[in-house]
mmCIF file of C-alpha atoms and ligand atoms in Angstrom:
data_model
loop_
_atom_site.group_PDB
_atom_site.id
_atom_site.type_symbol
_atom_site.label_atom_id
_atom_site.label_comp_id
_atom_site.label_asym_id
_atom_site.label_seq_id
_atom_site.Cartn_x
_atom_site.Cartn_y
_atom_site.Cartn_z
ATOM 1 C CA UNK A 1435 0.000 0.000 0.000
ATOM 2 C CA UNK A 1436 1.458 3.685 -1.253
ATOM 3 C CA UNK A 1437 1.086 6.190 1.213
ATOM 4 C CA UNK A 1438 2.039 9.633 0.224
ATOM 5 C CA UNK A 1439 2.481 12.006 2.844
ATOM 6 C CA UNK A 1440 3.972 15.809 3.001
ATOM 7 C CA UNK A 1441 6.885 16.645 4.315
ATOM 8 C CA UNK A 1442 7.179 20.578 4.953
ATOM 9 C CA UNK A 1443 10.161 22.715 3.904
ATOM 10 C CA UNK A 1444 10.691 26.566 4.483
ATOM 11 C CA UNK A 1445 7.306 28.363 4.991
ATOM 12 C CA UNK A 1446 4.879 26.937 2.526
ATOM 13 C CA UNK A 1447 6.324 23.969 0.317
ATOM 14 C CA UNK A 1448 5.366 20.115 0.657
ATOM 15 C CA UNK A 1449 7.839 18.024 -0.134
ATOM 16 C CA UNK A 1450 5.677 15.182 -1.102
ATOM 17 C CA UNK A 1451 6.871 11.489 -0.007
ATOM 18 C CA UNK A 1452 5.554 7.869 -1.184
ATOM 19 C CA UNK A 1453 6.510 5.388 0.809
ATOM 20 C CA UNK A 1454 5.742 2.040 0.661
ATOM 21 C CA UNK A 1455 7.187 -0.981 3.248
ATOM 22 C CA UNK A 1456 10.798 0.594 4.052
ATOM 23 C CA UNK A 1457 11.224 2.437 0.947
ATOM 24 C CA UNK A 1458 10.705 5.738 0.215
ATOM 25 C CA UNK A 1459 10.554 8.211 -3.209
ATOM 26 C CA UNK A 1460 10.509 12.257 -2.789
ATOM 27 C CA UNK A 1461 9.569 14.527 -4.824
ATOM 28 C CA UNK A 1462 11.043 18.324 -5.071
ATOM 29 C CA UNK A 1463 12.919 18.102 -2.000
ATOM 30 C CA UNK A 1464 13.838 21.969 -2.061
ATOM 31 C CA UNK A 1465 15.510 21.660 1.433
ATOM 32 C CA UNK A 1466 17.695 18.427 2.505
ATOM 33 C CA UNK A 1467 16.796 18.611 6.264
ATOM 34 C CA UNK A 1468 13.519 17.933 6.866
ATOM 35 C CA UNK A 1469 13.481 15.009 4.467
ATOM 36 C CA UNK A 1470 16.529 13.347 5.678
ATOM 37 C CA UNK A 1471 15.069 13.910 9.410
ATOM 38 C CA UNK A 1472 11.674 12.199 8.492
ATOM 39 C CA UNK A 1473 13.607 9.082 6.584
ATOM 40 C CA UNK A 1474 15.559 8.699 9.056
ATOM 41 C CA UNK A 1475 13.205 8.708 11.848
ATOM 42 C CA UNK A 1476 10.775 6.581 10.041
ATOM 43 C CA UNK A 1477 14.027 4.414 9.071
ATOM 44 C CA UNK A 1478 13.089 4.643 5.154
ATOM 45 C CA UNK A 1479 15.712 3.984 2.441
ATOM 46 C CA UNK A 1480 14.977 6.392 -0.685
ATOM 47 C CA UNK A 1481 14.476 4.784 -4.113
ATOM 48 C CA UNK A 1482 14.294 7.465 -6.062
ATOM 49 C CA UNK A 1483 13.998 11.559 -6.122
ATOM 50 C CA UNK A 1484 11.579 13.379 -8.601
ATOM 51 C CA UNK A 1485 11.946 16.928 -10.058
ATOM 52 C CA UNK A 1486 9.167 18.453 -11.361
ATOM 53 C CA UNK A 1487 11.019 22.036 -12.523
ATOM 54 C CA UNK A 1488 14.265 24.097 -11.817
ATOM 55 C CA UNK A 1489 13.336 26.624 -9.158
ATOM 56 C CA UNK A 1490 15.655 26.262 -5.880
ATOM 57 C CA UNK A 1491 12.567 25.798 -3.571
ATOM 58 C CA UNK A 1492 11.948 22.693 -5.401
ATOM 59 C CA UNK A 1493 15.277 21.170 -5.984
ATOM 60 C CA UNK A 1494 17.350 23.528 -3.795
ATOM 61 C CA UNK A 1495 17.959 19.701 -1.331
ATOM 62 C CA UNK A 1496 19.064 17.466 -3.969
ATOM 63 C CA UNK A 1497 22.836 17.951 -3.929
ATOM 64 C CA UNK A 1498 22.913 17.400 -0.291
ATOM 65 C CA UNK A 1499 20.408 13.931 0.243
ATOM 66 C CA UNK A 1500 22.315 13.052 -2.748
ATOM 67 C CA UNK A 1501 25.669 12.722 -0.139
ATOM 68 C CA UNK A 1502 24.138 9.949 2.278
ATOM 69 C CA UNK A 1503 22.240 8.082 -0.523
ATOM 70 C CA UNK A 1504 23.053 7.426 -3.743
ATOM 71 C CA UNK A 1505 19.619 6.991 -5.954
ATOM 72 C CA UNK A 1506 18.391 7.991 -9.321
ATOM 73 C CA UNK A 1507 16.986 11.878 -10.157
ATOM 74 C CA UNK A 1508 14.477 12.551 -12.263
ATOM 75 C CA UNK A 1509 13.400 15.762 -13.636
ATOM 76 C CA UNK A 1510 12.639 18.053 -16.920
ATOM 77 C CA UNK A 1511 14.877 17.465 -19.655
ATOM 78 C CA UNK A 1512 14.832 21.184 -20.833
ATOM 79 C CA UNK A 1513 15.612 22.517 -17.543
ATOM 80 C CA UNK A 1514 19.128 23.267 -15.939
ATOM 81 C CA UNK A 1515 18.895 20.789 -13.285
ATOM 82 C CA UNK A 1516 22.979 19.675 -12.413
ATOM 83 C CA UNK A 1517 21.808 17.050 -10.270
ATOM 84 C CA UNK A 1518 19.715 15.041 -12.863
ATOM 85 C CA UNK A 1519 20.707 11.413 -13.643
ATOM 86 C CA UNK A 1520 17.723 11.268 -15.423
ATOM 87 C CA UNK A 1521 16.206 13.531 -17.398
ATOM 88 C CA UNK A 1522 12.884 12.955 -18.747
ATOM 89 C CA UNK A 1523 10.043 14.336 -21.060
ATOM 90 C CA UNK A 1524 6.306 13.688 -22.274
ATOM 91 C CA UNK A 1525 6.277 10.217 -23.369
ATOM 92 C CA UNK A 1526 9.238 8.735 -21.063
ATOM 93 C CA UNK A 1527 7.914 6.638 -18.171
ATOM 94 C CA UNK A 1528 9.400 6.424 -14.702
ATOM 95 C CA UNK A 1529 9.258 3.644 -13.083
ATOM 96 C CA UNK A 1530 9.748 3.189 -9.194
ATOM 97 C CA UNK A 1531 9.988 -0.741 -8.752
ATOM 98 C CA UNK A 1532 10.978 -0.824 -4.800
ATOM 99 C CA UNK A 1533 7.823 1.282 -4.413
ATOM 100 C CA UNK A 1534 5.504 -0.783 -7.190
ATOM 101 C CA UNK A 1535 4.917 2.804 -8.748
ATOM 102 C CA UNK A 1536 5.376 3.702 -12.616
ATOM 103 C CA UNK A 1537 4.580 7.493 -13.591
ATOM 104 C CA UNK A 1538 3.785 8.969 -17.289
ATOM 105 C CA UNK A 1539 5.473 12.267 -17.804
ATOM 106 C CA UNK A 1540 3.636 14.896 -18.790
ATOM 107 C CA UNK A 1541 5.107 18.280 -20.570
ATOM 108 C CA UNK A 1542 3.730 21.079 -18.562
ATOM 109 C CA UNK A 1543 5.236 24.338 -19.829
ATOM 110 C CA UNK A 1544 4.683 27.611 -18.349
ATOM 111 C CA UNK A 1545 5.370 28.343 -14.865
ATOM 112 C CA UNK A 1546 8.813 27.215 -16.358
ATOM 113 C CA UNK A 1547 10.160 27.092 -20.032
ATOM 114 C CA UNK A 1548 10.438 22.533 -19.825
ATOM 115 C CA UNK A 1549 7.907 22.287 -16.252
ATOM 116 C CA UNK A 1550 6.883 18.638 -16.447
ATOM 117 C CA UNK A 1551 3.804 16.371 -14.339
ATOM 118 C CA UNK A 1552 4.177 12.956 -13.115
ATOM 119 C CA UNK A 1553 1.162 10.880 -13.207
ATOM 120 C CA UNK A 1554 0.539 7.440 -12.002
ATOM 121 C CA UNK A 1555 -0.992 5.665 -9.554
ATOM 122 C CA UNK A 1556 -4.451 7.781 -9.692
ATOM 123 C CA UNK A 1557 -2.055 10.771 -7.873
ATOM 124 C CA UNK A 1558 -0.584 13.899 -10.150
ATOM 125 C CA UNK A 1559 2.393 15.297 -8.985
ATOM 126 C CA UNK A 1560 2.128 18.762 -10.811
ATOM 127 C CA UNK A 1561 4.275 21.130 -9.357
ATOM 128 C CA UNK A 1562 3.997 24.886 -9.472
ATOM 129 C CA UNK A 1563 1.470 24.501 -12.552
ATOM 130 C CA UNK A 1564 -1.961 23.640 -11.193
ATOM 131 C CA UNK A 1565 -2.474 24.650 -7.813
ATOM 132 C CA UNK A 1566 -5.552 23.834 -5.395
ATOM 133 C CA UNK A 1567 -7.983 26.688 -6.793
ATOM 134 C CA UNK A 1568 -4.932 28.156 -8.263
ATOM 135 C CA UNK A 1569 -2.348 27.748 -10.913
ATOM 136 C CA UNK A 1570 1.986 29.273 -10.579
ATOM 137 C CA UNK A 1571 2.814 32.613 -12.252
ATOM 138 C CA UNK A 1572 4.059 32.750 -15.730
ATOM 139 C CA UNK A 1573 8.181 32.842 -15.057
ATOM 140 C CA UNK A 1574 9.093 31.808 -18.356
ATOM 141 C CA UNK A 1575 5.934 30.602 -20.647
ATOM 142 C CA UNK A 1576 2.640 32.473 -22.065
ATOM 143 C CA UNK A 1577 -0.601 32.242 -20.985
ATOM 144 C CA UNK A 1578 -0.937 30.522 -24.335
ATOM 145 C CA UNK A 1579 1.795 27.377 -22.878
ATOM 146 C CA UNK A 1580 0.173 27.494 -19.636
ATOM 147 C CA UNK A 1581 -3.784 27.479 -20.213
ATOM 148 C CA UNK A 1582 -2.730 24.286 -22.801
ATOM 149 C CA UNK A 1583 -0.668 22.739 -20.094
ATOM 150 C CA UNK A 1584 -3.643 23.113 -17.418
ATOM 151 C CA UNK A 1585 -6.022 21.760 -19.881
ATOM 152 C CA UNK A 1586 -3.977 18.640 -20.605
ATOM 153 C CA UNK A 1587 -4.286 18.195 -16.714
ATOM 154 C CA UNK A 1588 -7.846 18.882 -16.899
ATOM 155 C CA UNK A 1589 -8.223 15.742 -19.158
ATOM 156 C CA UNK A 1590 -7.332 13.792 -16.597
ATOM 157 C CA UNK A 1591 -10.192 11.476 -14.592
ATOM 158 C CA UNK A 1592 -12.177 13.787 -11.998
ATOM 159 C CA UNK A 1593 -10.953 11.264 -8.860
ATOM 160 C CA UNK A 1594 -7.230 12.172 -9.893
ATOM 161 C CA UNK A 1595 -5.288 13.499 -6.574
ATOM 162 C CA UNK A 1596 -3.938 16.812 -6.916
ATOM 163 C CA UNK A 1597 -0.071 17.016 -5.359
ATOM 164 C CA UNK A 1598 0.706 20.463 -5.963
ATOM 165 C CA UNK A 1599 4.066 21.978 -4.608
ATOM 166 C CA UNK A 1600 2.362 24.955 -2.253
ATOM 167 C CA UNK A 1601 -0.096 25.371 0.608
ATOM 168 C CA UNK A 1602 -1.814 28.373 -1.159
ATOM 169 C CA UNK A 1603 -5.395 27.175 -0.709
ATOM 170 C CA UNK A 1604 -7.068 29.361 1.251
ATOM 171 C CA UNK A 1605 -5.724 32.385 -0.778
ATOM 172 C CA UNK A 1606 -6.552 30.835 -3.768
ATOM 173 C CA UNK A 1607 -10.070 30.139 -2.684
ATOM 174 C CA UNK A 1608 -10.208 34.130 -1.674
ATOM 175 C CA UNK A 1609 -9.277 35.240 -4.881
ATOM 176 C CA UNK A 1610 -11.227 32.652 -6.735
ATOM 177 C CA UNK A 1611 -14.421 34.127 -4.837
ATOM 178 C CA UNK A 1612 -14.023 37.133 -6.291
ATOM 179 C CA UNK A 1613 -13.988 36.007 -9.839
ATOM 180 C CA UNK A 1614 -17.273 33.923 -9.055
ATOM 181 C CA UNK A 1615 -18.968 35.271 -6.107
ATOM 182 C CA UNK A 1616 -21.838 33.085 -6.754
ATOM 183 C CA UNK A 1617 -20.408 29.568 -7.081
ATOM 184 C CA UNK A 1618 -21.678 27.339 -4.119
ATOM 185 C CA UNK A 1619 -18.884 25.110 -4.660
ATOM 186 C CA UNK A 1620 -16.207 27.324 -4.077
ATOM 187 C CA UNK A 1621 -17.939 29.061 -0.514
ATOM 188 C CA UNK A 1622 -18.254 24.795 0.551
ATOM 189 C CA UNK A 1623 -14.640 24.502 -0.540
ATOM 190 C CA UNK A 1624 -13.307 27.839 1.491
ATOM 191 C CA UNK A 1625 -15.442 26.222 4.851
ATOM 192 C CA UNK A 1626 -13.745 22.933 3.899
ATOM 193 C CA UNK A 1627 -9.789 24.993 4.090
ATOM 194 C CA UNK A 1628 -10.375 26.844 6.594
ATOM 195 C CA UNK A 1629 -11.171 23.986 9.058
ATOM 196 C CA UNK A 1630 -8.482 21.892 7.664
ATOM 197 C CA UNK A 1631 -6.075 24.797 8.620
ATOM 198 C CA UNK A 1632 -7.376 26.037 11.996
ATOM 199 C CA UNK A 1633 -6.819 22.032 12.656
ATOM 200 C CA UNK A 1634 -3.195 22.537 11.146
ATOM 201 C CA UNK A 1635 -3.494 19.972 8.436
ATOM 202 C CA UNK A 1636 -2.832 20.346 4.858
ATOM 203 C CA UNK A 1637 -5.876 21.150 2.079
ATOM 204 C CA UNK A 1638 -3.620 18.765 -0.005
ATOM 205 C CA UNK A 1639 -4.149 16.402 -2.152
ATOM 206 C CA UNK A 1640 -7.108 17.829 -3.893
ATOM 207 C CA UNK A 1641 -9.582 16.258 -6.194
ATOM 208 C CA UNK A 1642 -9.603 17.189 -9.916
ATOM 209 C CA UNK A 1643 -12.902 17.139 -10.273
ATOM 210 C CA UNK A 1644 -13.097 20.003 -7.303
ATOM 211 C CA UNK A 1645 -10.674 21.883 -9.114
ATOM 212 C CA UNK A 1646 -12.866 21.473 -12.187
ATOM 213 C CA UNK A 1647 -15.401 22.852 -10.305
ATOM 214 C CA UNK A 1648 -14.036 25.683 -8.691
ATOM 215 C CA UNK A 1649 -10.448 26.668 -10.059
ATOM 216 C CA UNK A 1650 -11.129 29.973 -11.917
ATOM 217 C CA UNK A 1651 -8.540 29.032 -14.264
ATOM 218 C CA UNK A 1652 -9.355 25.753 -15.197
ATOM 219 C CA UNK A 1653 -12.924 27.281 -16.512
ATOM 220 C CA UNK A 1654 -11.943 30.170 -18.684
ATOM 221 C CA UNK A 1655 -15.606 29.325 -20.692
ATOM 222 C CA UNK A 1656 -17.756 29.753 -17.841
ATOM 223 C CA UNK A 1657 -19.873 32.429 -18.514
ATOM 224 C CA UNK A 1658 -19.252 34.142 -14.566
ATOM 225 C CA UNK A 1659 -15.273 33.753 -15.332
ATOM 226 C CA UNK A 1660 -15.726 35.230 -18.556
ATOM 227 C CA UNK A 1661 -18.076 37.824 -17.147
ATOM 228 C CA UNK A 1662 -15.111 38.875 -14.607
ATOM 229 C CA UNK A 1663 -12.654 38.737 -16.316
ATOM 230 C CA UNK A 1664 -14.355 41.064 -19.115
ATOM 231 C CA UNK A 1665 -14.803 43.394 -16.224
ATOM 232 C CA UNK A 1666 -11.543 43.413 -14.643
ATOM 233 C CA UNK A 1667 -10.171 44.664 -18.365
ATOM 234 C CA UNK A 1668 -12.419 47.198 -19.252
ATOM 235 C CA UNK A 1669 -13.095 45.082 -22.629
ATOM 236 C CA UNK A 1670 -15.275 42.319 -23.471
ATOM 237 C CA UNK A 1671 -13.416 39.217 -24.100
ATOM 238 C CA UNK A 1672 -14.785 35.635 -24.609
ATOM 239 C CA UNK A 1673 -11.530 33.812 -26.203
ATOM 240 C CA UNK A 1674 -10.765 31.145 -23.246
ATOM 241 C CA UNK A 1675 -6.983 32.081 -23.342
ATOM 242 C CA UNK A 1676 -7.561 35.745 -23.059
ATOM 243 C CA UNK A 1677 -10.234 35.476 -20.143
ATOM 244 C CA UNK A 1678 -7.527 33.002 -18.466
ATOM 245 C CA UNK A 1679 -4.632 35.499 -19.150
ATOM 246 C CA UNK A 1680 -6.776 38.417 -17.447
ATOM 247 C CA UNK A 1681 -7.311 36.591 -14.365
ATOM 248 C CA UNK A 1682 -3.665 35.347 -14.196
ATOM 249 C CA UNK A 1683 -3.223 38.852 -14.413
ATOM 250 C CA UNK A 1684 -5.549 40.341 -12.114
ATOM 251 C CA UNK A 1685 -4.310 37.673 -9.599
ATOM 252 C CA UNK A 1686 -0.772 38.901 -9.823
ATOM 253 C CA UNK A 1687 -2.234 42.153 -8.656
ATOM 254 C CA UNK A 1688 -3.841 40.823 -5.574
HETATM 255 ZN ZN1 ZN B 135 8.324 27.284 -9.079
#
């Protein structure tokens, strides 16, 4: 049985761990520490280390876990990632046998120039890309990259967990409230955060098809988003990548 649970570096980053018997796979360990502390006290031995994009706060603890154990690192082939042993694109498969996981890689472009997904399992390791009620800024893609890359996500089944690389929920919720004041599902999902953080716990993994139901930028066509969106420019706009380039914008702003 998988278990994946989140291990937390600096103030708001999960670095997400399956572990399985004694063996253990992380993914975007952007600080050594607390994953070394948690293997160690749970006395796990680490298969494997996934990377899903270049930014330090995702691959920043590499280098050092790399020291004490010597395993294979996988991560975007069109990123500058020293540390890689493997690099990988859409198409390649990897394949974690101590942990009786395999993972499709998905090219996810945007947040980053090469950002890529890992998918397997029924869980989506995604990233900065698609965030719960969110999605990452544009560093080095276009909205045009990055509303494609979302909606390649989107076609994923609705009962797909959501591993995303941030605790941003409940700000994401906030601002998604304000693009659609009136969706029910988003005011359940902001009562549904809020507990889960007064308790302390994460609002991680979500569930795609909440995210299809109340992530403002996963539904670009829906005439309230549009309606926004329209607003917040001063122009009327109805092309999907425009409405979700106005909001990525207007978010920025917030
Ligand atoms: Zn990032």
């Amino acid at each position: 049985m998988l278990d994946i649970i989140p291990v937390k570096a600096f103030q708001d980053n999960y670095v997400w761990t399956l572990r399985n018997g004694k063996h253990a796979a992380v993914v975007d360990p952007g600080e050594a520490s607390p994953v070394a502390d948690y293997l160690a006290r749970e006395k796990l031995e680490l298969a494997a280390i996934l990377a899903t994009h270049h930014h330090p706060d995702h691959v920043g603890g590499i280098a050092e876990l790399l020291r004490t154990h010597r395993v294979p690192v996988y991560g975007p082939k069109g990123e500058p990632i020293a540390t890689l042993t493997h690099p990988v694109s859409e198409g390649d498969r990897v394949a974690i046998p101590q942990l009786g996981v395999e993972f499709a890689v998905l090219d996810i472009p945007g947040h980053t120039r090469a950002h890529i997904a890992y998918y397997g399992a029924g869980a989506l390791f995604c990233g900065d890309t698609l965030f719960s009620c969110g999605c990452g800024r544009l560093f080095e893609g276009t909205a045009e990259q990055m509303y494609a890359s979302l909606q390649k996500l989107l076609a994923l089944p609705d009962d797909t967990r959501v591993y995303c690389g941030h605790e941003y929920t409940l700000a994401n919720v906030g601002f998604a409230r304000r693009v659609e004041p009136h969706n029910a599902a988003l005011a359940s999902r902001e009562r549904d955060a809020q507990r889960l953080r007064a308790a302390g716990q994460p609002t991680l993994p979500s569930r795609l098809g909440d995210e299809r139901a109340t992530n403002p930028f996963l539904r670009c066509s829906e005439p309230a988003v549009v309606e926004s969106a329209s607003k917040y420019l001063g122009a009327r706009i109805a092309d999907p990548v425009r409405v979700f380039a106005a909001i990525r914008e207007w978010k920025n702003k917030t």
